[in-house]
CSV table of C-alpha atoms in Angstrom, one decimal:
chain,number,residue,atom,x,y,z
A,18,MET,CA,0.0,0.0,0.0
A,19,THR,CA,1.3,3.5,-0.9
A,20,ALA,CA,2.2,5.9,1.9
A,21,PRO,CA,-0.4,8.4,3.0
A,22,VAL,CA,0.1,12.0,1.8
A,23,PHE,CA,0.1,15.0,4.2
A,24,VAL,CA,0.3,18.7,3.1
A,25,VAL,CA,3.0,21.0,4.3
A,26,GLU,CA,4.0,24.5,3.2
A,27,THR,CA,6.4,24.8,0.3
A,28,SER,CA,9.0,26.4,2.6
A,29,ARG,CA,9.2,23.3,4.7
A,30,LEU,CA,10.3,21.3,1.6
A,31,THR,CA,12.4,23.8,-0.3
A,32,GLY,CA,16.0,22.8,-0.1
A,33,VAL,CA,15.3,19.6,1.8
A,34,SER,CA,17.8,16.8,1.2
A,35,VAL,CA,17.9,13.0,2.0
A,36,GLY,CA,18.4,12.5,5.7
A,37,ASP,CA,16.9,15.8,6.7
A,38,VAL,CA,14.1,15.8,9.3
A,39,VAL,CA,10.8,17.7,8.6
A,40,ARG,CA,8.3,18.4,11.4
A,41,LEU,CA,4.7,17.7,10.5
A,42,ASP,CA,2.5,19.7,12.9
A,43,GLY,CA,-0.7,21.8,12.8
A,44,PRO,CA,-3.9,20.2,11.6
A,45,GLU,CA,-2.0,17.8,9.4
A,46,GLY,CA,0.2,16.7,12.2
A,47,ARG,CA,-2.7,16.2,14.5
A,48,HIS,CA,-4.4,14.1,11.9
A,49,ALA,CA,-1.3,12.0,11.4
A,50,ALA,CA,-0.7,11.5,15.1
A,51,ALA,CA,-4.1,11.3,16.6
A,52,VAL,CA,-6.4,10.1,13.8
A,53,LYS,CA,-4.1,7.9,11.6
A,54,ARG,CA,-2.0,7.0,14.7
A,55,LEU,CA,1.2,6.7,12.8
A,56,GLU,CA,4.1,5.3,14.6
A,57,PRO,CA,7.9,5.4,14.1
A,58,GLY,CA,9.0,3.4,11.1
A,59,GLU,CA,5.9,4.0,9.1
A,60,ALA,CA,6.2,5.6,5.6
A,61,VAL,CA,4.6,8.9,4.7
A,62,THR,CA,4.8,11.4,1.9
A,63,LEU,CA,4.9,15.1,2.5
A,64,ALA,CA,3.6,17.3,-0.4
A,65,ASP,CA,2.9,21.0,-1.0
A,66,GLY,CA,0.2,20.4,-3.5
A,67,LEU,CA,2.2,22.3,-6.1
A,68,GLY,CA,4.3,19.4,-7.3
A,69,LEU,CA,7.0,19.2,-4.7
A,70,GLY,CA,7.1,16.2,-2.4
A,71,ALA,CA,9.3,14.2,0.0
A,72,ASP,CA,9.0,10.5,0.9
A,73,GLY,CA,10.2,9.5,4.3
A,74,THR,CA,9.7,7.6,7.5
A,75,VAL,CA,8.2,8.7,10.8
A,76,THR,CA,11.1,8.8,13.4
A,77,THR,CA,9.4,10.6,16.3
A,78,VAL,CA,5.8,11.1,17.4
A,79,HIS,CA,5.2,14.2,19.6
A,80,GLY,CA,2.0,13.3,21.6
A,81,LYS,CA,-1.1,13.8,19.5
A,82,ASP,CA,0.0,17.0,17.8
A,83,ALA,CA,3.1,16.4,15.6
A,84,LEU,CA,5.6,14.0,14.3
A,85,ASP,CA,9.1,14.1,12.7
A,86,VAL,CA,9.8,12.6,9.3
A,87,THR,CA,13.2,11.7,8.1
A,88,VAL,CA,13.4,12.3,4.3
A,89,ALA,CA,14.4,9.4,2.1
A,90,THR,CA,13.7,10.9,-1.4
A,91,VAL,CA,12.7,14.3,-2.7
A,92,ARG,CA,10.5,14.5,-5.8
A,93,GLN,CA,9.6,17.4,-8.1
A,94,GLU,CA,6.6,16.6,-10.4
A,95,PRO,CA,6.9,18.5,-13.7
A,96,GLU,CA,4.1,20.7,-15.0
A,97,PRO,CA,1.6,18.5,-16.9
A,98,ALA,CA,1.5,18.7,-20.7
A,99,PRO,CA,-1.0,19.2,-22.0
A,100,ARG,CA,-3.1,20.4,-19.1
A,101,ILE,CA,-6.7,19.2,-18.7
A,102,VAL,CA,-9.0,22.0,-17.8
A,103,VAL,CA,-12.6,21.3,-17.0
A,104,VAL,CA,-15.2,24.0,-17.0
A,105,GLN,CA,-17.9,22.5,-14.8
A,106,ALA,CA,-21.5,23.8,-14.8
A,107,LEU,CA,-22.9,24.0,-11.3
A,108,PRO,CA,-24.7,20.8,-10.4
A,109,LYS,CA,-27.5,20.5,-7.8
A,110,GLY,CA,-26.8,19.5,-4.2
A,111,ASP,CA,-23.5,17.8,-3.4
A,112,ARG,CA,-22.9,16.6,-6.9
A,113,GLY,CA,-20.4,19.5,-7.4
A,114,GLU,CA,-18.1,18.1,-4.7
A,115,LEU,CA,-18.6,14.6,-6.2
A,116,ALA,CA,-17.5,15.9,-9.6
A,117,VAL,CA,-14.4,17.7,-8.1
A,118,GLU,CA,-13.5,14.6,-6.1
A,119,THR,CA,-13.6,12.2,-8.9
A,120,MET,CA,-11.9,14.5,-11.4
A,121,THR,CA,-9.1,15.0,-8.9
A,122,GLU,CA,-8.7,11.3,-8.5
A,123,VAL,CA,-8.6,10.8,-12.3
A,124,GLY,CA,-5.9,13.5,-12.7
A,125,VAL,CA,-7.6,16.7,-14.0
A,126,ASP,CA,-5.4,19.8,-13.6
A,127,VAL,CA,-7.8,22.7,-13.4
A,128,VAL,CA,-11.5,23.0,-12.5
A,129,ILE,CA,-13.5,26.1,-13.3
A,130,PRO,CA,-17.0,26.5,-11.8
A,131,TRP,CA,-19.4,27.8,-14.5
A,132,ALA,CA,-22.7,29.7,-14.0
A,133,ALA,CA,-24.5,28.3,-17.1
A,134,SER,CA,-27.8,29.8,-18.0
A,135,ARG,CA,-29.7,26.5,-17.3
A,136,CYS,CA,-28.1,25.9,-13.9
A,137,ILE,CA,-30.6,25.6,-11.1
A,138,THR,CA,-27.9,26.1,-8.5
A,139,GLN,CA,-26.7,29.7,-8.1
A,140,TRP,CA,-23.6,30.8,-6.3
A,141,LYS,CA,-24.2,34.3,-4.8
A,142,GLY,CA,-22.8,36.2,-1.9
A,143,GLU,CA,-21.8,34.2,1.2
A,144,ARG,CA,-23.4,31.0,-0.2
A,145,GLY,CA,-21.2,31.2,-3.3
A,146,ALA,CA,-18.1,31.7,-1.2
A,147,LYS,CA,-18.9,28.7,1.0
A,148,ALA,CA,-19.6,26.5,-2.1
A,149,LEU,CA,-16.3,27.5,-3.7
A,150,ALA,CA,-14.4,26.8,-0.4
A,151,LYS,CA,-16.0,23.3,-0.3
A,152,TRP,CA,-14.9,22.6,-3.9
A,153,ARG,CA,-11.3,23.7,-3.0
A,154,ALA,CA,-11.3,21.6,0.2
A,155,THR,CA,-12.6,18.6,-1.7
A,156,ALA,CA,-9.8,19.0,-4.3
A,157,ARG,CA,-7.2,19.1,-1.6
A,158,GLU,CA,-8.5,16.1,0.3
A,159,ALA,CA,-9.0,14.1,-2.9
A,160,GLY,CA,-5.5,15.0,-4.0
A,161,LYS,CA,-4.1,13.6,-0.8
A,162,GLN,CA,-6.3,10.5,-1.0
A,163,SER,CA,-5.2,9.8,-4.6
A,164,ARG,CA,-1.5,10.4,-3.7
A,165,ARG,CA,-1.0,13.4,-5.9
A,166,LEU,CA,1.9,15.8,-5.4
A,167,ARG,CA,0.2,18.5,-7.5
A,168,PHE,CA,-3.4,19.2,-6.6
A,169,PRO,CA,-5.9,20.6,-9.1
A,170,GLU,CA,-6.5,24.4,-9.1
A,171,VAL,CA,-10.1,25.3,-8.5
A,172,ARG,CA,-10.6,28.8,-9.9
A,173,GLU,CA,-13.3,31.4,-9.2
A,174,LEU,CA,-16.8,31.1,-10.6
A,175,MET,CA,-17.0,32.3,-14.3
A,176,THR,CA,-19.8,33.4,-16.6
A,177,THR,CA,-20.2,32.4,-20.2
A,178,ARG,CA,-18.8,35.8,-21.3
A,179,ARG,CA,-15.7,35.5,-19.2
A,180,LEU,CA,-14.9,32.1,-20.6
A,181,ALA,CA,-14.4,33.4,-24.1
A,182,PRO,CA,-10.7,34.5,-23.7
A,183,LEU,CA,-9.9,31.1,-22.0
A,184,LEU,CA,-11.3,29.2,-24.9
A,185,ALA,CA,-9.6,31.4,-27.5
A,186,SER,CA,-6.2,30.8,-25.9
A,187,ALA,CA,-6.7,27.0,-25.5
A,188,SER,CA,-4.8,24.5,-27.6
A,189,LEU,CA,-8.1,22.6,-27.9
A,190,ALA,CA,-11.5,23.8,-26.7
A,191,ALA,CA,-14.3,21.2,-26.6
A,192,VAL,CA,-17.9,21.4,-25.6
A,193,LEU,CA,-19.2,18.0,-24.5
A,194,HIS,CA,-22.5,17.7,-26.3
A,195,GLU,CA,-24.6,14.7,-27.3
A,196,GLU,CA,-25.2,16.2,-30.8
A,197,GLY,CA,-21.5,16.8,-31.5
A,198,ALA,CA,-20.6,15.6,-35.0
A,199,GLU,CA,-17.1,14.3,-33.9
A,200,PRO,CA,-16.3,11.9,-31.1
A,201,LEU,CA,-13.8,13.2,-28.5
A,202,ALA,CA,-12.0,9.9,-28.9
A,203,SER,CA,-10.9,10.8,-32.4
A,204,ALA,CA,-10.2,14.5,-31.9
A,205,SER,CA,-6.7,15.7,-32.8
A,206,LEU,CA,-4.9,16.4,-29.5
A,207,PRO,CA,-2.1,18.9,-28.8
A,208,ASP,CA,1.1,18.0,-27.1
A,209,THR,CA,1.3,21.2,-25.0
A,210,GLY,CA,-1.0,24.0,-23.8
A,211,ASP,CA,-4.5,23.6,-22.4
A,212,ILE,CA,-7.2,21.2,-23.4
A,213,VAL,CA,-10.4,22.9,-22.2
A,214,LEU,CA,-13.5,20.8,-21.7
A,215,ILE,CA,-16.9,22.4,-21.1
A,216,VAL,CA,-19.4,20.3,-19.2
A,217,GLY,CA,-22.9,21.7,-19.3
A,218,PRO,CA,-25.7,21.5,-16.6
A,219,GLU,CA,-28.4,18.8,-16.4
A,220,GLY,CA,-30.6,21.0,-18.6
A,221,GLY,CA,-27.9,21.1,-21.3
A,222,VAL,CA,-25.9,23.9,-22.9
A,223,SER,CA,-28.2,26.6,-24.4
A,224,PRO,CA,-28.1,27.5,-28.1
A,225,ASP,CA,-26.8,31.0,-27.2
A,226,GLU,CA,-24.0,29.5,-25.2
A,227,LEU,CA,-23.1,27.1,-28.0
A,228,ALA,CA,-22.9,30.0,-30.4
A,229,ALA,CA,-20.7,32.0,-28.0
A,230,PHE,CA,-18.4,29.1,-27.5
A,231,ALA,CA,-18.2,28.4,-31.2
A,232,GLU,CA,-17.2,32.1,-31.8
A,233,ALA,CA,-14.4,31.6,-29.3
A,234,GLY,CA,-13.2,28.5,-31.1
A,235,ALA,CA,-14.8,25.7,-29.0
A,236,LYS,CA,-16.4,22.9,-31.1
A,237,PRO,CA,-19.0,20.4,-29.8
A,238,TYR,CA,-17.8,16.8,-29.3
A,239,ARG,CA,-19.6,13.8,-28.1
A,240,LEU,CA,-18.3,11.2,-25.7
A,241,GLY,CA,-20.3,8.2,-26.7
A,242,PRO,CA,-23.8,6.8,-27.4
A,243,SER,CA,-25.0,7.4,-23.8
A,244,VAL,CA,-25.7,10.8,-22.1
A,245,LEU,CA,-23.8,11.2,-18.9
A,246,ARG,CA,-24.8,13.3,-15.9
A,247,THR,CA,-23.0,16.6,-15.4
A,248,SER,CA,-21.2,15.3,-12.4
A,249,THR,CA,-19.7,12.3,-14.3
A,250,ALA,CA,-19.1,13.7,-17.8
A,251,GLY,CA,-15.9,15.6,-16.9
A,252,VAL,CA,-14.5,12.5,-15.2
A,253,ALA,CA,-15.1,10.3,-18.3
A,254,ALA,CA,-13.7,12.9,-20.7
A,255,GLY,CA,-10.7,13.6,-18.5
A,256,ALA,CA,-9.9,9.9,-18.2
A,257,LEU,CA,-10.2,9.5,-22.0
A,258,LEU,CA,-7.8,12.4,-22.7
A,259,LEU,CA,-5.3,11.4,-20.0
A,260,GLY,CA,-5.1,8.0,-21.6
A,261,ARG,CA,-4.8,9.4,-25.2
A,262,THR,CA,-2.2,12.0,-24.4
A,263,GLY,CA,0.1,9.4,-22.8
A,264,ARG,CA,-0.1,10.9,-19.3
A,265,TRP,CA,-1.4,7.6,-17.9
A,266,SER,CA,1.4,5.6,-19.6
């Protein structure tokens, strides 16, 4: 079984070498010592969530609040190429967190919440801030669970109009749509840059949105013969592209 991942500040890992000791404290240290009940000799991975990590062994446990890790290896995960960016329409209930969790586990790099015209859920004011915080916390925890060193970036909520520059600058921009003439499985993929996938709400992407996306350079693509829910379409498309780009090899 692979070692559990705990998050530390980048400054704790910068310049660390084999044999150095890193203190894991704060909420992560308490979780490791009191909840996971790690003991000396057990393997752990420390990561900053930005691609820098250190594998090591617990050497000392300080009560229920902290522990020391002796570093065995230091790893720097390179920037992904191409990046998989998913523009996710806001689902109902907790399906947004489900989508973020599973996309993180698959390996998606960026998640952008999208206020589509047919979204029932609306993020406004304090409610919107709390929802965004939940998505970000979900990405962090799922990143740890899936043993990632680089966690996905969850950006601020965007409108259709604000998405246009993102789509125009993408190496490939695709709207997942059941009426797409071309399957995503046969689309020509870039080696670098961003592949941006737009996942619509349960009510679908509106004609006006499709027109705006087309003007920005995003074509409609279909995934397969079945219609997926908004909370699973990004996961399926992300997995397909990660396999096709060789990032899973």
